[in-house]
Coordinates of C-alpha atoms and ligand atoms in Angstrom, one line a residue:
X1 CA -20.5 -29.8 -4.1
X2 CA -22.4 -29.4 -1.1
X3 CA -22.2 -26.6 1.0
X4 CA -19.9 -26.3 3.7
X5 CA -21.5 -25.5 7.4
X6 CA -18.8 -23.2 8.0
X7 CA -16.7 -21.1 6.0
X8 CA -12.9 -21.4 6.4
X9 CA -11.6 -17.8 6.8
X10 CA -9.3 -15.9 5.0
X11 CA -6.6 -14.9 6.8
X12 CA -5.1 -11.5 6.2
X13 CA -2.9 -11.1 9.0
X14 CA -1.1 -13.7 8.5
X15 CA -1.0 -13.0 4.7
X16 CA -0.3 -9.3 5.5
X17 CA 2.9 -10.6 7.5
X18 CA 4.1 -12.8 4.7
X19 CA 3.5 -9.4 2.3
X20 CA 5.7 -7.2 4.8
X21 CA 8.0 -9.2 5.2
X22 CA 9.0 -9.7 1.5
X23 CA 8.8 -5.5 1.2
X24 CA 11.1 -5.4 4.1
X25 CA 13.9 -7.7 2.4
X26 CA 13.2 -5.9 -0.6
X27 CA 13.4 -2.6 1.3
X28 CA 16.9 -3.4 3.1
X29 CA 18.4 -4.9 -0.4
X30 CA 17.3 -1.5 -1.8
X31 CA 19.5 0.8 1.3
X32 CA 22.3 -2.1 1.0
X33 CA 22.4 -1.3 -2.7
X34 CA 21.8 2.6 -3.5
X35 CA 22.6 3.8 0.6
X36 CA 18.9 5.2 0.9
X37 CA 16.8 3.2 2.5
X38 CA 13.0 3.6 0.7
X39 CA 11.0 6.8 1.8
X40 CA 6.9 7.4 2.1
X41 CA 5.9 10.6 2.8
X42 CA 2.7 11.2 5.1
X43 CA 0.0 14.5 4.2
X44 CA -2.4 15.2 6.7
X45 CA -4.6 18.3 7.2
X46 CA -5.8 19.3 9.7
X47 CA -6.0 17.5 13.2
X48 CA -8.8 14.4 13.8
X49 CA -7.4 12.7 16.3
X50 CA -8.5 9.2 14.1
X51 CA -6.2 10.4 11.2
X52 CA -3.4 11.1 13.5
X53 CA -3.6 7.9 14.8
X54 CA -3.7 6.1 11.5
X55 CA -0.5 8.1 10.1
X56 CA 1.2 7.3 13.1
X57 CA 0.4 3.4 12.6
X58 CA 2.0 3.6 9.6
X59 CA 4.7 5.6 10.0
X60 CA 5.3 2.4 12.7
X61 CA 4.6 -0.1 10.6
X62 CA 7.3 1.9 7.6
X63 CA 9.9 1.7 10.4
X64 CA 9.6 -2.0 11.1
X65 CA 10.1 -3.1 7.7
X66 CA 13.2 -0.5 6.7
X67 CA 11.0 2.5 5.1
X68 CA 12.0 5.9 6.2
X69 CA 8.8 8.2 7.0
X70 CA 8.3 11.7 6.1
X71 CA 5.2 13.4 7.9
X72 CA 4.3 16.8 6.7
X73 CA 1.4 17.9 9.3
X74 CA -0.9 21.1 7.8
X75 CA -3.4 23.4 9.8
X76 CA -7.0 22.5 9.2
X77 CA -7.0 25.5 7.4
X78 CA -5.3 25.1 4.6
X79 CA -7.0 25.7 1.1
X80 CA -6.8 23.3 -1.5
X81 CA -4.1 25.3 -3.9
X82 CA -1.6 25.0 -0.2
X83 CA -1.8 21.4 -0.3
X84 CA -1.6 20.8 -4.0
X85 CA 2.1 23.3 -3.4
X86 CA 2.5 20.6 -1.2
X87 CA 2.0 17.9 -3.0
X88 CA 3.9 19.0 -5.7
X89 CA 6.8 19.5 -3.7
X90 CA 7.0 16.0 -2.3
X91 CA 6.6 14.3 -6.1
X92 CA 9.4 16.9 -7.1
X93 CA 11.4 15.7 -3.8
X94 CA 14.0 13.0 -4.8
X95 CA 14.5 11.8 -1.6
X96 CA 10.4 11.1 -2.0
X97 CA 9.5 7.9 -3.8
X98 CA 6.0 7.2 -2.0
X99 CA 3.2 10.0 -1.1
X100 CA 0.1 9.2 1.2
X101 CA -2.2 11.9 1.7
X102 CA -4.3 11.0 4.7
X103 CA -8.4 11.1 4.0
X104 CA -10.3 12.9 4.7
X105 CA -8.7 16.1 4.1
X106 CA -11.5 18.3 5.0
X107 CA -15.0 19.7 3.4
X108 CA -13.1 22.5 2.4
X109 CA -10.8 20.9 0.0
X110 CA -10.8 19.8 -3.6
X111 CA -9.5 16.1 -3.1
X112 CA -9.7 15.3 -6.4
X113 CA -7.4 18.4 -7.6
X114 CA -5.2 17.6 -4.5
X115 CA -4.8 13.9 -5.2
X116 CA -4.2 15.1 -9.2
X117 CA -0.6 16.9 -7.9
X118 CA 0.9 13.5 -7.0
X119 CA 3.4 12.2 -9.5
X120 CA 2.4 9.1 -10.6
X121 CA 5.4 7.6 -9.7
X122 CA 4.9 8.3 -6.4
X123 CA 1.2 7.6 -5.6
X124 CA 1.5 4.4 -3.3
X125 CA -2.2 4.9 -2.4
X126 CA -3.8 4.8 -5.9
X127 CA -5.5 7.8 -5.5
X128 CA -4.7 9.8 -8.8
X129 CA -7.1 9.3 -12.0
X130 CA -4.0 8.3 -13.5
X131 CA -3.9 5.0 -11.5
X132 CA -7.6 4.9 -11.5
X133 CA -7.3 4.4 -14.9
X134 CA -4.9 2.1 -15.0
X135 CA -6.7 -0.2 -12.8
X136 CA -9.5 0.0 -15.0
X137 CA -7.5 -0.7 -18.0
X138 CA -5.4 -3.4 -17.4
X139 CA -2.3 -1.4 -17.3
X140 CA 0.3 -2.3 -14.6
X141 CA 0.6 -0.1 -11.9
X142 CA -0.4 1.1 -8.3
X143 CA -3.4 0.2 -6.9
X144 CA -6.3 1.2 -4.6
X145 CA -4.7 -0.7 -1.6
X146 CA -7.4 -2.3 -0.4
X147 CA -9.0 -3.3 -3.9
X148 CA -5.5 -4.5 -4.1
X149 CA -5.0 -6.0 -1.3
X150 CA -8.7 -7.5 -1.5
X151 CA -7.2 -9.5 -4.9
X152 CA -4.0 -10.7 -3.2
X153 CA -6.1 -12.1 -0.5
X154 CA -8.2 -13.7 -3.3
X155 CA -5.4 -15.2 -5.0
X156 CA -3.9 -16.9 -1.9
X157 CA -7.2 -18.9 -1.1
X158 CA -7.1 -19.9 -5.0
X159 CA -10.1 -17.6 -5.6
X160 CA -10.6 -17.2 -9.6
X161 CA -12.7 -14.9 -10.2
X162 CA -13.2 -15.7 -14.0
X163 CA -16.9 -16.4 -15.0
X164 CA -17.9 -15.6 -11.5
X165 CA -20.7 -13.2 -10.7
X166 CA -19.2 -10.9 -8.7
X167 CA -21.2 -7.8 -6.7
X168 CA -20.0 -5.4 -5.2
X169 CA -21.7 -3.5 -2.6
X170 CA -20.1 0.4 -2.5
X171 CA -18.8 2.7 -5.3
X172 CA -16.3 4.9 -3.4
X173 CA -13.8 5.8 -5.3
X174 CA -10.8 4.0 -3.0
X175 CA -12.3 1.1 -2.7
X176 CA -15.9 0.2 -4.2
X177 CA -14.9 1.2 -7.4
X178 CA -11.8 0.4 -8.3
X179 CA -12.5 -3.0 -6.4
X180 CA -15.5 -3.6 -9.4
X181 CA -12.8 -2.7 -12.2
X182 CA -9.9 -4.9 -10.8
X183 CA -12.3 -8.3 -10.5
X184 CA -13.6 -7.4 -14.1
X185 CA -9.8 -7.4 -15.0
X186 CA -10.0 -10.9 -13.9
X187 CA -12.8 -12.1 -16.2
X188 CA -15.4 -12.2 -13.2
X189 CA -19.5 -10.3 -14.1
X190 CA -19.2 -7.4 -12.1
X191 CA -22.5 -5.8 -10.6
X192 CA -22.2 -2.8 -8.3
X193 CA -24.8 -2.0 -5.9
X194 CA -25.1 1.4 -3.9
X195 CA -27.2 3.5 -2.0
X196 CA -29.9 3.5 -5.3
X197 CA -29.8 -0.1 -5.7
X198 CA -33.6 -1.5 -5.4
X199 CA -33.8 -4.9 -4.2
X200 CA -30.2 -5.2 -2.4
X201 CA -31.0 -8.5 -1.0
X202 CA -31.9 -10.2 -4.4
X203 CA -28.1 -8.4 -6.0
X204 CA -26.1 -9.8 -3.1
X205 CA -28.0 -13.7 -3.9
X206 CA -26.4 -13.7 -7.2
X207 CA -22.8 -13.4 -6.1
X208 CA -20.5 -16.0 -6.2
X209 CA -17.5 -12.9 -5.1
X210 CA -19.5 -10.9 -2.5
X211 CA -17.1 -7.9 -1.6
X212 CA -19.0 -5.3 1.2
X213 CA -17.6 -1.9 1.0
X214 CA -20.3 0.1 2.6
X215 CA -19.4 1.3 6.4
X216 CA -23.0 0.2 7.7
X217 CA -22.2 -2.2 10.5
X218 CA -24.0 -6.0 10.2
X219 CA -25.2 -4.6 6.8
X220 CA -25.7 -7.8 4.8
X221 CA -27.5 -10.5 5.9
X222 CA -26.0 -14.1 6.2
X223 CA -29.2 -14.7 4.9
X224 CA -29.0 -13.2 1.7
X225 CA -25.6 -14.8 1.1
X226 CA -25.2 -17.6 -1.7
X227 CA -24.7 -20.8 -0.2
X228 CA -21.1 -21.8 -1.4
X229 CA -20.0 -18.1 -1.8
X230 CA -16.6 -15.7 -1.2
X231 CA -17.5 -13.1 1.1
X232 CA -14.8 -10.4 1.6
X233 CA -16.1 -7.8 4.3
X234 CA -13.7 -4.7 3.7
X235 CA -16.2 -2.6 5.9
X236 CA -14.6 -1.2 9.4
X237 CA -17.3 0.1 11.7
X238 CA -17.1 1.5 15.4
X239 CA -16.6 -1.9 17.8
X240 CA -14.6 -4.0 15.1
X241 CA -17.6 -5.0 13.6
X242 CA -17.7 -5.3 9.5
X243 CA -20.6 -4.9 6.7
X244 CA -21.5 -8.4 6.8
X245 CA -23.3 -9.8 9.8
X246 CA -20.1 -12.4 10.2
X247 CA -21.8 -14.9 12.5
X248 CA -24.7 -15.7 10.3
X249 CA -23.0 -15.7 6.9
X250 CA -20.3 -17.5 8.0
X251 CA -22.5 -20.6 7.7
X252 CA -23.6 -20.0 4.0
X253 CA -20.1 -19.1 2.4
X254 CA -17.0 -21.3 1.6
X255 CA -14.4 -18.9 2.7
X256 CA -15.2 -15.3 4.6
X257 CA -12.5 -12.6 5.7
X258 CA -13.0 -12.1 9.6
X259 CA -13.5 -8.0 11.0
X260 CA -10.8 -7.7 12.2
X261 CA -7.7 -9.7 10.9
X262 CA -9.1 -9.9 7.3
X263 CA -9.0 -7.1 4.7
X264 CA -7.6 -4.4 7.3
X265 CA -4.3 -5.6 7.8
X266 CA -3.8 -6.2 3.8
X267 CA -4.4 -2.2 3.1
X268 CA -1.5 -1.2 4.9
X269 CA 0.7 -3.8 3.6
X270 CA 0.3 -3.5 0.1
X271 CA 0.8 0.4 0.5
X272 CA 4.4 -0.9 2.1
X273 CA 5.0 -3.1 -0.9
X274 CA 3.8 -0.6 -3.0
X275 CA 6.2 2.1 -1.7
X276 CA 9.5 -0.6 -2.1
X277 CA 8.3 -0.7 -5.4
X278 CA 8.4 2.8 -6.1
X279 CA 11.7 2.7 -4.4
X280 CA 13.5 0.3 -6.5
X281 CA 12.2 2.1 -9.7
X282 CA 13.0 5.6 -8.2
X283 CA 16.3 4.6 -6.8
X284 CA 17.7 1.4 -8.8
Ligands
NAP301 P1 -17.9 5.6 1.5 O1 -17.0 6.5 0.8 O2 -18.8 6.1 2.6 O3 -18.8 4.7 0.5 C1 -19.8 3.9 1.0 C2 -20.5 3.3 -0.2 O4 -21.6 2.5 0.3 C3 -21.1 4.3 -1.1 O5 -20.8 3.9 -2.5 C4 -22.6 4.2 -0.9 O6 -23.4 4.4 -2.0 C5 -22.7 2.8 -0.4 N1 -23.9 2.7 0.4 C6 -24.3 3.5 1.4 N2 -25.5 3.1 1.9 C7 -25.9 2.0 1.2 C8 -27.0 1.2 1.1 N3 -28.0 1.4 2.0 N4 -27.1 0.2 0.2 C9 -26.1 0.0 -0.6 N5 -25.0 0.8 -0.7 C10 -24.9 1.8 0.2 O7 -17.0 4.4 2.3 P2 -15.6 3.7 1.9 O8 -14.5 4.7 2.1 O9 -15.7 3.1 0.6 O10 -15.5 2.6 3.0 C11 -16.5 1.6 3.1 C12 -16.2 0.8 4.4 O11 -14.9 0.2 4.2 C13 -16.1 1.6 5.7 O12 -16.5 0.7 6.8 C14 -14.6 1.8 5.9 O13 -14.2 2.0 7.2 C15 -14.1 0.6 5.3 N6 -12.7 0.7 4.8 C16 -11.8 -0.2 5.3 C17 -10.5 -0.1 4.8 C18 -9.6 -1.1 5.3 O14 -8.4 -0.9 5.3 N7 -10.1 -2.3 5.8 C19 -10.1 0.9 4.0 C20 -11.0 1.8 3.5 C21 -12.3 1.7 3.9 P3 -23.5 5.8 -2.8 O15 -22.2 5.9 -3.6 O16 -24.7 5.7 -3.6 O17 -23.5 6.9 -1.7

């Protein structure tokens, strides 16, 4: 097949509208039936002014498609065993069915033990170990949201990732890894690459599924990109710009997601679907 001069892009606003939309239907058939319409409670410490922003986005975003938003707002200083009470009360709280506790909580906190007092019922973000591994085993449940919303955007450009070489550049544990262990549940040869990979340039060559998840701006070279490649840029860097340097790569791939309007607006939609789905579980 020869290669294409420029890649068609993958377009996850418009996918991300088709996603919310379906949560929203779902959402009001869920308040028609049980009288309560879906709820996702927001955790934030402490007060960086991005974070606020972000919580407030999607406190919007829950009202436009039917989900109630709770937001529980906590002093920078609070000490991990505060949160964790926290926590613990909202997966005890019936009229609960999502939690989303804002990152980054602070240097001063535990995430890990934080994250570990979310029901797994409730964690619409995919942060527990519990949904970790279950992402890395196969077994249905909630995902990372932008891993998962990385594999809807695959699906919907008929991207199979069986037999492909697939790299992915990042091991974070909300996105880089979990990304890795979801396109291995597909069939595709995962490599990671990181900040100890030698020879970067010569790992990204191999991929057939490129997926950047580093936060370096114009990181990866169009150059280095396989002629004929999928090149999904999750990375969000100051001035819209992604991990892939867009304008060059875009003429060596077959399909590329744009920064902005590519990965970004799937995150936040598939932690809206996943919250109806915790709702109809939770409520019936
Ligand atoms: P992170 O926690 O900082 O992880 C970055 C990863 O990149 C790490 O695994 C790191 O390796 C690796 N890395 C750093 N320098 C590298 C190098 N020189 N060569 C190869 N790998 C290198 O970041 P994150 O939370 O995963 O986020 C990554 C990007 O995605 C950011 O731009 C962020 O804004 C964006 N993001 C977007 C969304 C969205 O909704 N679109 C959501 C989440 C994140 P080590 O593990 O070895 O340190």
């Amino acid at each position: 097949m020869p290669t294409p001069t420029t890649a068609r892009l993958m377009d996850g606003r418009e996918l991300a509208r088709r996603t919310v939309a379906r949560a929203a239907a779902e959402a009001a058939a869920i308040t028609e039936r049980t009288g309560t319409a879906p709820c996702l409670a927001t955790v934030l410490v402490g007060d960086d002014p991005a974070s606020h922003t972000y919580v407030r986005m999607k406190q919007a975003r829950c009202a436009k498609a039917g989900i109630s938003s709770r937001h529980v707002g906590l002093p920078a200083e609070t000490t991990t065993d505060q949160l964790v009470a926290t926590l613990t009360e909202l997966s005890e709280d019936v009229g609960v069915q999502g939690i989303l506790p804002q990152h980054p909580a602070g240097p001063h906190i535990d995430e890990r033990a934080a994250f570990e007092a979310i029901a797994p019922e409730k964690d619409v973000d995919g942060v527990t170990a519990r949904s970790f591994a279950g992402m890395g085993l196969g077994i249905p449940g909630f995902t990372s949201c932008t891993p998962g919303g990385i594999v809807r955007l695959l699906d919907e450009y008929g991207v199979d990732p069986a037999g492909r070489r697939a790299v992915v550049v990042g091991r974070s544990p909300i996105l880089g890894r979990p990304m890795g262990m979801l396109l291995l549940g597909r069939d595709a040869t995962v490599t990671y690459a990181h900040s100890r990979t030698t020879n970067l340039a010569e790992v990204v060559r191999e991929a057939d599924i490129l997926v950047a998840a580093v936060g370096k701006s114009r990181f990866i070279r169009g150059e280095d990109v396989k002629p004929g490649a999928v090149v999904v840029d999750a990375g969000y860097n100051p001035g819209n710009v992604g991990d892939v340097d867009f304008e060059t790569a875009r003429h060596r791939a077959r399909l590329i997601t744009p920064v902005p309007g590519g990965v970004g607006p799937m995150t936040i939609a598939v932690l809206l679907a996943q919250t109806v789905d915790a709702a109809a579980r939770a409520l019936g």
